[in-house]
PDB file of C-alpha atoms and ligand atoms in Angstrom:
ATOM      1  CA  MET A   1      35.177  59.533 -20.363  1.00 98.00           C
ATOM      2  CA  GLU A   2      32.118  58.961 -18.190  1.00 97.00           C
ATOM      3  CA  GLU A   3      31.670  55.245 -19.052  1.00 98.00           C
ATOM      4  CA  LEU A   4      35.250  54.563 -17.965  1.00 98.00           C
ATOM      5  CA  LYS A   5      34.869  56.459 -14.687  1.00 98.00           C
ATOM      6  CA  LYS A   6      31.664  54.538 -13.924  1.00 98.00           C
ATOM      7  CA  ARG A   7      33.414  51.259 -14.665  1.00 98.00           C
ATOM      8  CA  ILE A   8      36.373  52.135 -12.449  1.00 98.00           C
ATOM      9  CA  LEU A   9      33.965  52.944  -9.598  1.00 97.00           C
ATOM     10  CA  LYS A  10      32.011  49.726 -10.176  1.00 97.00           C
ATOM     11  CA  ASP A  11      34.840  47.229 -10.773  1.00 97.00           C
ATOM     12  CA  GLY A  12      38.096  48.931  -9.741  1.00 97.00           C
ATOM     13  CA  HIS A  13      39.741  48.430  -6.351  1.00 96.00           C
ATOM     14  CA  ALA A  14      42.176  50.741  -4.639  1.00 96.00           C
ATOM     15  CA  LEU A  15      44.819  48.304  -3.380  1.00 93.00           C
ATOM     16  CA  SER A  16      46.570  51.126  -1.525  1.00 93.00           C
ATOM     17  CA  GLU A  17      46.873  54.897  -1.737  1.00 95.00           C
ATOM     18  CA  THR A  18      48.852  54.470  -4.953  1.00 94.00           C
ATOM     19  CA  VAL A  19      47.688  51.333  -6.813  1.00 95.00           C
ATOM     20  CA  LEU A  20      44.360  50.919  -8.582  1.00 97.00           C
ATOM     21  CA  LYS A  21      43.457  47.376  -9.623  1.00 97.00           C
ATOM     22  CA  VAL A  22      41.410  47.136 -12.834  1.00 98.00           C
ATOM     23  CA  ASP A  23      42.095  43.512 -13.755  1.00 97.00           C
ATOM     24  CA  SER A  24      38.481  42.728 -14.635  1.00 97.00           C
ATOM     25  CA  PHE A  25      38.295  44.994 -17.705  1.00 98.00           C
ATOM     26  CA  LEU A  26      41.764  46.323 -18.633  1.00 98.00           C
ATOM     27  CA  ASN A  27      44.827  44.523 -17.252  1.00 97.00           C
ATOM     28  CA  HIS A  28      43.816  40.863 -17.243  1.00 97.00           C
ATOM     29  CA  GLN A  29      40.272  40.286 -18.528  1.00 98.00           C
ATOM     30  CA  VAL A  30      39.589  42.837 -21.284  1.00 98.00           C
ATOM     31  CA  ASP A  31      36.229  44.427 -22.169  1.00 98.00           C
ATOM     32  CA  PRO A  32      36.362  44.912 -25.968  1.00 98.00           C
ATOM     33  CA  GLU A  33      33.373  47.278 -26.128  1.00 98.00           C
ATOM     34  CA  LEU A  34      34.894  49.565 -23.544  1.00 98.00           C
ATOM     35  CA  MET A  35      38.213  49.406 -25.448  1.00 98.00           C
ATOM     36  CA  TYR A  36      36.367  50.407 -28.622  1.00 98.00           C
ATOM     37  CA  GLU A  37      34.810  53.415 -26.840  1.00 98.00           C
ATOM     38  CA  MET A  38      38.279  54.418 -25.637  1.00 98.00           C
ATOM     39  CA  GLY A  39      39.423  54.301 -29.256  1.00 98.00           C
ATOM     40  CA  THR A  40      36.593  56.657 -30.220  1.00 98.00           C
ATOM     41  CA  TYR A  41      37.613  59.169 -27.525  1.00 98.00           C
ATOM     42  CA  PHE A  42      41.283  59.061 -28.547  1.00 98.00           C
ATOM     43  CA  LYS A  43      40.349  59.424 -32.224  1.00 98.00           C
ATOM     44  CA  ASN A  44      38.121  62.428 -31.523  1.00 98.00           C
ATOM     45  CA  TYR A  45      40.831  64.173 -29.530  1.00 98.00           C
ATOM     46  CA  PHE A  46      43.782  63.422 -31.828  1.00 98.00           C
ATOM     47  CA  LYS A  47      42.118  63.392 -35.267  1.00 98.00           C
ATOM     48  CA  ASN A  48      43.520  66.807 -36.298  1.00 97.00           C
ATOM     49  CA  HIS A  49      47.033  66.259 -34.921  1.00 98.00           C
ATOM     50  CA  GLY A  50      48.486  64.879 -38.186  1.00 98.00           C
ATOM     51  CA  VAL A  51      49.243  61.483 -36.623  1.00 98.00           C
ATOM     52  CA  THR A  52      50.953  58.984 -38.981  1.00 98.00           C
ATOM     53  CA  LYS A  53      51.342  55.993 -36.635  1.00 98.00           C
ATOM     54  CA  ILE A  54      50.376  54.922 -33.119  1.00 98.00           C
ATOM     55  CA  PHE A  55      52.807  53.396 -30.631  1.00 98.00           C
ATOM     56  CA  THR A  56      52.022  51.550 -27.438  1.00 98.00           C
ATOM     57  CA  ILE A  57      54.008  49.609 -24.847  1.00 97.00           C
ATOM     58  CA  GLU A  58      53.383  45.953 -24.229  1.00 95.00           C
ATOM     59  CA  SER A  59      51.145  44.565 -22.901  1.00 94.00           C
ATOM     60  CA  SER A  60      48.087  46.309 -21.425  1.00 96.00           C
ATOM     61  CA  GLY A  61      48.303  49.289 -23.788  1.00 97.00           C
ATOM     62  CA  ILE A  62      47.688  47.040 -26.774  1.00 98.00           C
ATOM     63  CA  ALA A  63      43.891  46.616 -26.542  1.00 98.00           C
ATOM     64  CA  PRO A  64      42.882  50.300 -26.424  1.00 98.00           C
ATOM     65  CA  THR A  65      45.564  51.136 -28.992  1.00 98.00           C
ATOM     66  CA  VAL A  66      44.365  48.582 -31.539  1.00 98.00           C
ATOM     67  CA  MET A  67      40.866  50.040 -31.232  1.00 98.00           C
ATOM     68  CA  THR A  68      42.205  53.563 -31.743  1.00 98.00           C
ATOM     69  CA  ALA A  69      44.388  52.602 -34.705  1.00 98.00           C
ATOM     70  CA  MET A  70      41.458  50.842 -36.345  1.00 98.00           C
ATOM     71  CA  GLN A  71      39.183  53.882 -35.997  1.00 98.00           C
ATOM     72  CA  MET A  72      41.902  56.323 -37.138  1.00 98.00           C
ATOM     73  CA  ASN A  73      42.870  53.984 -39.984  1.00 98.00           C
ATOM     74  CA  LEU A  74      46.548  54.128 -38.951  1.00 98.00           C
ATOM     75  CA  PRO A  75      49.304  51.551 -38.436  1.00 98.00           C
ATOM     76  CA  MET A  76      50.229  50.600 -34.896  1.00 98.00           C
ATOM     77  CA  VAL A  77      53.516  49.445 -33.351  1.00 98.00           C
ATOM     78  CA  THR A  78      53.991  47.742 -29.975  1.00 98.00           C
ATOM     79  CA  LEU A  79      57.220  48.755 -28.237  1.00 98.00           C
ATOM     80  CA  LYS A  80      58.846  45.699 -26.685  1.00 96.00           C
ATOM     81  CA  LYS A  81      60.279  45.412 -23.208  1.00 95.00           C
ATOM     82  CA  GLN A  82      63.563  43.492 -23.402  1.00 90.00           C
ATOM     83  CA  GLY A  83      65.499  42.329 -20.376  1.00 85.00           C
ATOM     84  CA  SER A  84      68.895  43.345 -21.754  1.00 85.00           C
ATOM     85  CA  LYS A  85      70.438  45.547 -24.424  1.00 86.00           C
ATOM     86  CA  ILE A  86      70.555  44.293 -27.994  1.00 82.00           C
ATOM     87  CA  LEU A  87      73.892  45.275 -29.472  1.00 77.00           C
ATOM     88  CA  LYS A  88      72.841  45.083 -33.134  1.00 80.00           C
ATOM     89  CA  GLY A  89      72.297  48.392 -34.939  1.00 86.00           C
ATOM     90  CA  ASP A  90      68.832  47.684 -36.267  1.00 94.00           C
ATOM     91  CA  VAL A  91      66.910  48.776 -33.155  1.00 96.00           C
ATOM     92  CA  TYR A  92      66.479  51.883 -31.032  1.00 97.00           C
ATOM     93  CA  GLN A  93      66.627  51.129 -27.301  1.00 97.00           C
ATOM     94  CA  THR A  94      66.308  53.124 -24.108  1.00 97.00           C
ATOM     95  CA  THR A  95      66.378  52.083 -20.445  1.00 97.00           C
ATOM     96  CA  VAL A  96      63.128  52.668 -18.534  1.00 97.00           C
ATOM     97  CA  HIS A  97      62.876  52.457 -14.762  1.00 95.00           C
ATOM     98  CA  SER A  98      59.547  51.352 -13.309  1.00 91.00           C
ATOM     99  CA  PHE A  99      59.047  52.779  -9.818  1.00 86.00           C
ATOM    100  CA  THR A 100      55.841  50.744  -9.398  1.00 82.00           C
ATOM    101  CA  LYS A 101      57.634  47.464 -10.129  1.00 84.00           C
ATOM    102  CA  SER A 102      61.139  48.466  -8.948  1.00 90.00           C
ATOM    103  CA  MET A 103      62.816  47.223 -12.105  1.00 93.00           C
ATOM    104  CA  ASP A 104      64.526  48.406 -15.296  1.00 95.00           C
ATOM    105  CA  TYR A 105      63.845  47.235 -18.828  1.00 96.00           C
ATOM    106  CA  GLU A 106      65.037  48.129 -22.316  1.00 96.00           C
ATOM    107  CA  LEU A 107      62.228  49.647 -24.368  1.00 97.00           C
ATOM    108  CA  THR A 108      62.890  48.502 -27.916  1.00 97.00           C
ATOM    109  CA  LEU A 109      61.774  49.652 -31.384  1.00 97.00           C
ATOM    110  CA  SER A 110      62.915  48.213 -34.699  1.00 97.00           C
ATOM    111  CA  LYS A 111      64.286  50.918 -37.018  1.00 97.00           C
ATOM    112  CA  LYS A 112      62.095  49.412 -39.768  1.00 97.00           C
ATOM    113  CA  TYR A 113      58.934  50.800 -38.194  1.00 98.00           C
ATOM    114  CA  ILE A 114      59.699  54.514 -37.936  1.00 98.00           C
ATOM    115  CA  THR A 115      61.019  57.237 -40.242  1.00 98.00           C
ATOM    116  CA  GLU A 116      61.914  60.851 -39.550  1.00 98.00           C
ATOM    117  CA  LYS A 117      58.706  61.890 -41.317  1.00 98.00           C
ATOM    118  CA  ASP A 118      56.537  60.156 -38.707  1.00 98.00           C
ATOM    119  CA  ASN A 119      54.322  62.000 -36.232  1.00 98.00           C
ATOM    120  CA  ILE A 120      53.639  59.469 -33.499  1.00 98.00           C
ATOM    121  CA  LEU A 121      50.747  59.195 -31.063  1.00 98.00           C
ATOM    122  CA  ILE A 122      51.809  57.246 -27.951  1.00 98.00           C
ATOM    123  CA  ILE A 123      49.047  55.443 -26.013  1.00 98.00           C
ATOM    124  CA  ASP A 124      49.404  53.569 -22.709  1.00 98.00           C
ATOM    125  CA  ASP A 125      47.077  52.157 -20.058  1.00 98.00           C
ATOM    126  CA  PHE A 126      48.446  53.864 -16.911  1.00 97.00           C
ATOM    127  CA  LEU A 127      50.352  57.071 -16.282  1.00 97.00           C
ATOM    128  CA  ALA A 128      52.123  56.984 -12.916  1.00 96.00           C
ATOM    129  CA  ASN A 129      55.643  58.418 -12.910  1.00 96.00           C
ATOM    130  CA  GLY A 130      55.724  58.948 -16.664  1.00 97.00           C
ATOM    131  CA  GLU A 131      58.813  56.795 -17.186  1.00 97.00           C
ATOM    132  CA  ALA A 132      57.291  54.548 -19.860  1.00 97.00           C
ATOM    133  CA  ALA A 133      55.826  57.470 -21.842  1.00 98.00           C
ATOM    134  CA  LEU A 134      59.101  59.393 -21.605  1.00 98.00           C
ATOM    135  CA  GLY A 135      61.005  56.314 -22.805  1.00 98.00           C
ATOM    136  CA  ALA A 136      58.659  55.917 -25.783  1.00 98.00           C
ATOM    137  CA  ALA A 137      59.072  59.623 -26.605  1.00 98.00           C
ATOM    138  CA  ARG A 138      62.887  59.277 -26.416  1.00 98.00           C
ATOM    139  CA  LEU A 139      62.786  56.464 -28.995  1.00 98.00           C
ATOM    140  CA  VAL A 140      60.571  58.527 -31.324  1.00 98.00           C
ATOM    141  CA  GLU A 141      62.846  61.567 -31.039  1.00 98.00           C
ATOM    142  CA  GLU A 142      66.028  59.491 -31.423  1.00 97.00           C
ATOM    143  CA  ALA A 143      64.629  58.352 -34.759  1.00 98.00           C
ATOM    144  CA  GLY A 144      64.194  62.012 -35.795  1.00 98.00           C
ATOM    145  CA  ALA A 145      60.375  61.722 -35.726  1.00 98.00           C
ATOM    146  CA  LYS A 146      57.890  63.821 -33.729  1.00 98.00           C
ATOM    147  CA  VAL A 147      55.544  63.040 -30.838  1.00 98.00           C
ATOM    148  CA  ALA A 148      52.032  64.113 -31.892  1.00 98.00           C
ATOM    149  CA  GLY A 149      50.629  63.522 -28.408  1.00 98.00           C
ATOM    150  CA  ILE A 150      50.249  61.059 -25.557  1.00 98.00           C
ATOM    151  CA  GLY A 151      46.950  59.268 -24.846  1.00 98.00           C
ATOM    152  CA  ILE A 152      46.477  57.679 -21.424  1.00 98.00           C
ATOM    153  CA  VAL A 153      43.601  55.469 -20.273  1.00 98.00           C
ATOM    154  CA  ILE A 154      44.008  56.040 -16.502  1.00 98.00           C
ATOM    155  CA  GLU A 155      46.148  58.864 -15.182  1.00 98.00           C
ATOM    156  CA  LYS A 156      47.036  58.871 -11.501  1.00 98.00           C
ATOM    157  CA  SER A 157      47.206  62.631 -11.218  1.00 97.00           C
ATOM    158  CA  PHE A 158      48.653  62.542  -7.699  1.00 97.00           C
ATOM    159  CA  GLN A 159      51.845  60.960  -9.054  1.00 97.00           C
ATOM    160  CA  PRO A 160      54.456  63.029 -10.929  1.00 97.00           C
ATOM    161  CA  GLY A 161      54.036  61.721 -14.517  1.00 97.00           C
ATOM    162  CA  ARG A 162      51.412  64.168 -15.741  1.00 98.00           C
ATOM    163  CA  ASN A 163      53.326  67.266 -14.638  1.00 98.00           C
ATOM    164  CA  ILE A 164      56.586  65.952 -16.085  1.00 98.00           C
ATOM    165  CA  LEU A 165      55.005  65.317 -19.491  1.00 98.00           C
ATOM    166  CA  ASP A 166      53.217  68.718 -19.417  1.00 98.00           C
ATOM    167  CA  ASP A 167      56.476  70.473 -18.536  1.00 98.00           C
ATOM    168  CA  LYS A 168      58.178  68.845 -21.506  1.00 98.00           C
ATOM    169  CA  GLY A 169      55.464  70.288 -23.756  1.00 98.00           C
ATOM    170  CA  TYR A 170      53.712  67.061 -24.753  1.00 98.00           C
ATOM    171  CA  ASP A 171      49.984  67.168 -25.479  1.00 98.00           C
ATOM    172  CA  VAL A 172      48.630  64.661 -22.931  1.00 98.00           C
ATOM    173  CA  TYR A 173      45.016  63.478 -23.051  1.00 98.00           C
ATOM    174  CA  SER A 174      43.781  61.124 -20.312  1.00 98.00           C
ATOM    175  CA  LEU A 175      40.412  59.366 -20.375  1.00 98.00           C
ATOM    176  CA  ALA A 176      40.178  59.224 -16.570  1.00 98.00           C
ATOM    177  CA  ARG A 177      42.180  61.314 -14.098  1.00 98.00           C
ATOM    178  CA  VAL A 178      42.339  59.797 -10.624  1.00 98.00           C
ATOM    179  CA  GLY A 179      42.981  62.475  -8.019  1.00 98.00           C
ATOM    180  CA  LYS A 180      42.965  60.323  -4.902  1.00 97.00           C
ATOM    181  CA  LEU A 181      42.989  56.647  -3.872  1.00 97.00           C
ATOM    182  CA  GLY A 182      42.418  55.153  -0.446  1.00 94.00           C
ATOM    183  CA  GLU A 183      40.491  52.464   1.390  1.00 88.00           C
ATOM    184  CA  ASN A 184      37.106  52.299  -0.402  1.00 86.00           C
ATOM    185  CA  LEU A 185      37.949  55.603  -2.060  1.00 95.00           C
ATOM    186  CA  ILE A 186      38.495  56.463  -5.710  1.00 97.00           C
ATOM    187  CA  GLU A 187      38.207  60.163  -6.550  1.00 97.00           C
ATOM    188  CA  PHE A 188      38.457  61.726 -10.000  1.00 98.00           C
ATOM    189  CA  LEU A 189      39.625  65.134 -11.156  1.00 96.00           C
ATOM    190  CA  GLU A 190      37.452  66.929 -13.692  1.00 79.00           C
TER     191      GLU A 190
HETATM  192  P1  G4P B 201      55.263  54.995 -15.358  1.00 61.99           P
HETATM  193  O1  G4P B 201      55.603  54.431 -16.678  1.00 61.99           O
HETATM  194  O2  G4P B 201      54.159  56.020 -15.439  1.00 61.99           O
HETATM  195  O3  G4P B 201      56.478  55.534 -14.649  1.00 61.99           O
HETATM  196  O4  G4P B 201      54.650  53.840 -14.501  1.00 61.99           O
HETATM  197  P2  G4P B 201      55.391  52.636 -13.755  1.00 61.99           P
HETATM  198  O5  G4P B 201      56.649  52.304 -14.472  1.00 61.99           O
HETATM  199  O6  G4P B 201      55.470  52.991 -12.332  1.00 61.99           O
HETATM  200  O7  G4P B 201      54.359  51.456 -14.001  1.00 61.99           O
HETATM  201  C1  G4P B 201      54.845  50.174 -14.237  1.00 61.99           C
HETATM  202  C2  G4P B 201      53.763  49.218 -14.579  1.00 61.99           C
HETATM  203  O8  G4P B 201      52.764  49.266 -13.556  1.00 61.99           O
HETATM  204  C3  G4P B 201      53.030  49.467 -15.869  1.00 61.99           C
HETATM  205  O9  G4P B 201      52.537  48.222 -16.307  1.00 61.99           O
HETATM  206  C4  G4P B 201      51.844  50.304 -15.418  1.00 61.99           C
HETATM  207  O10 G4P B 201      50.777  50.189 -16.327  1.00 61.99           O
HETATM  208  C5  G4P B 201      51.516  49.624 -14.129  1.00 61.99           C
HETATM  209  N1  G4P B 201      50.828  50.474 -13.176  1.00 61.99           N
HETATM  210  C6  G4P B 201      51.265  51.614 -12.591  1.00 61.99           C
HETATM  211  N2  G4P B 201      50.384  52.052 -11.695  1.00 61.99           N
HETATM  212  C7  G4P B 201      49.340  51.175 -11.726  1.00 61.99           C
HETATM  213  C8  G4P B 201      48.112  51.083 -11.011  1.00 61.99           C
HETATM  214  O11 G4P B 201      47.756  51.910 -10.157  1.00 61.99           O
HETATM  215  N3  G4P B 201      47.310  50.029 -11.321  1.00 61.99           N
HETATM  216  C9  G4P B 201      47.649  49.106 -12.247  1.00 61.99           C
HETATM  217  N4  G4P B 201      46.778  48.120 -12.484  1.00 61.99           N
HETATM  218  N5  G4P B 201      48.806  49.137 -12.928  1.00 61.99           N
HETATM  219  C10 G4P B 201      49.636  50.178 -12.665  1.00 61.99           C
HETATM  220  P3  G4P B 201      53.431  47.246 -17.120  1.00 61.99           P
HETATM  221  O12 G4P B 201      54.610  46.762 -16.344  1.00 61.99           O
HETATM  222  O13 G4P B 201      53.797  47.952 -18.378  1.00 61.99           O
HETATM  223  O14 G4P B 201      52.518  46.017 -17.332  1.00 61.99           O
HETATM  224  P4  G4P B 201      51.455  45.666 -18.431  1.00 61.99           P
HETATM  225  O15 G4P B 201      51.331  46.795 -19.434  1.00 61.99           O
HETATM  226  O16 G4P B 201      51.989  44.460 -19.043  1.00 61.99           O
HETATM  227  O17 G4P B 201      50.185  45.505 -17.682  1.00 61.99           O
END
């Protein structure tokens, strides 16, 4: 997505060789028009995948996902991050480890919002190690539903997530693929 790449070059900052800061339009302040354009790209890619519902993970995935769900005319569900396990039987939960933040959380989905007939598109803002996307896919599959695909706003292609998701056979579509980060350096893959 050319507009996104231009925006990353204009307003993004490589904080290190692994972390890209995009607080001014995605993670803190949000640019609604850019989010809408993202929704159009995701819709165009996934429109023939038989998607029944779109899942995201709180919180920065929500804005681009709402815009996608609106344009695909589909319901959307936000997976919650809980600090500890809920022992009631009305939720699906899985432990996700964040390497970036060095912490674990329980990704949580109410059983009310998925059936085994669902074909779920998962959308998230960043793909780093793939742990969040894999956790979301585990919840979908535990419910007996299918993963229609995974939409990512910014993929850091030099980290392992993309290859892991590809190897598991998921259809991954990223709007921007960052190949390298460094001091004053942000490089994209085609
Ligand atoms: P993974 O799911 O691919 O394994 O990623 P990881 O756990 O390492 O990422 C944890 C959090 O850090 C996620 O946000 C993710 O979006 C964010 N993150 C990872 N790499 C970058 C980066 O280079 N830049 C920025 N800005 N964020 C990054 P989160 O905890 O879910 O927070 P949020 O969705 O509430 O923003």
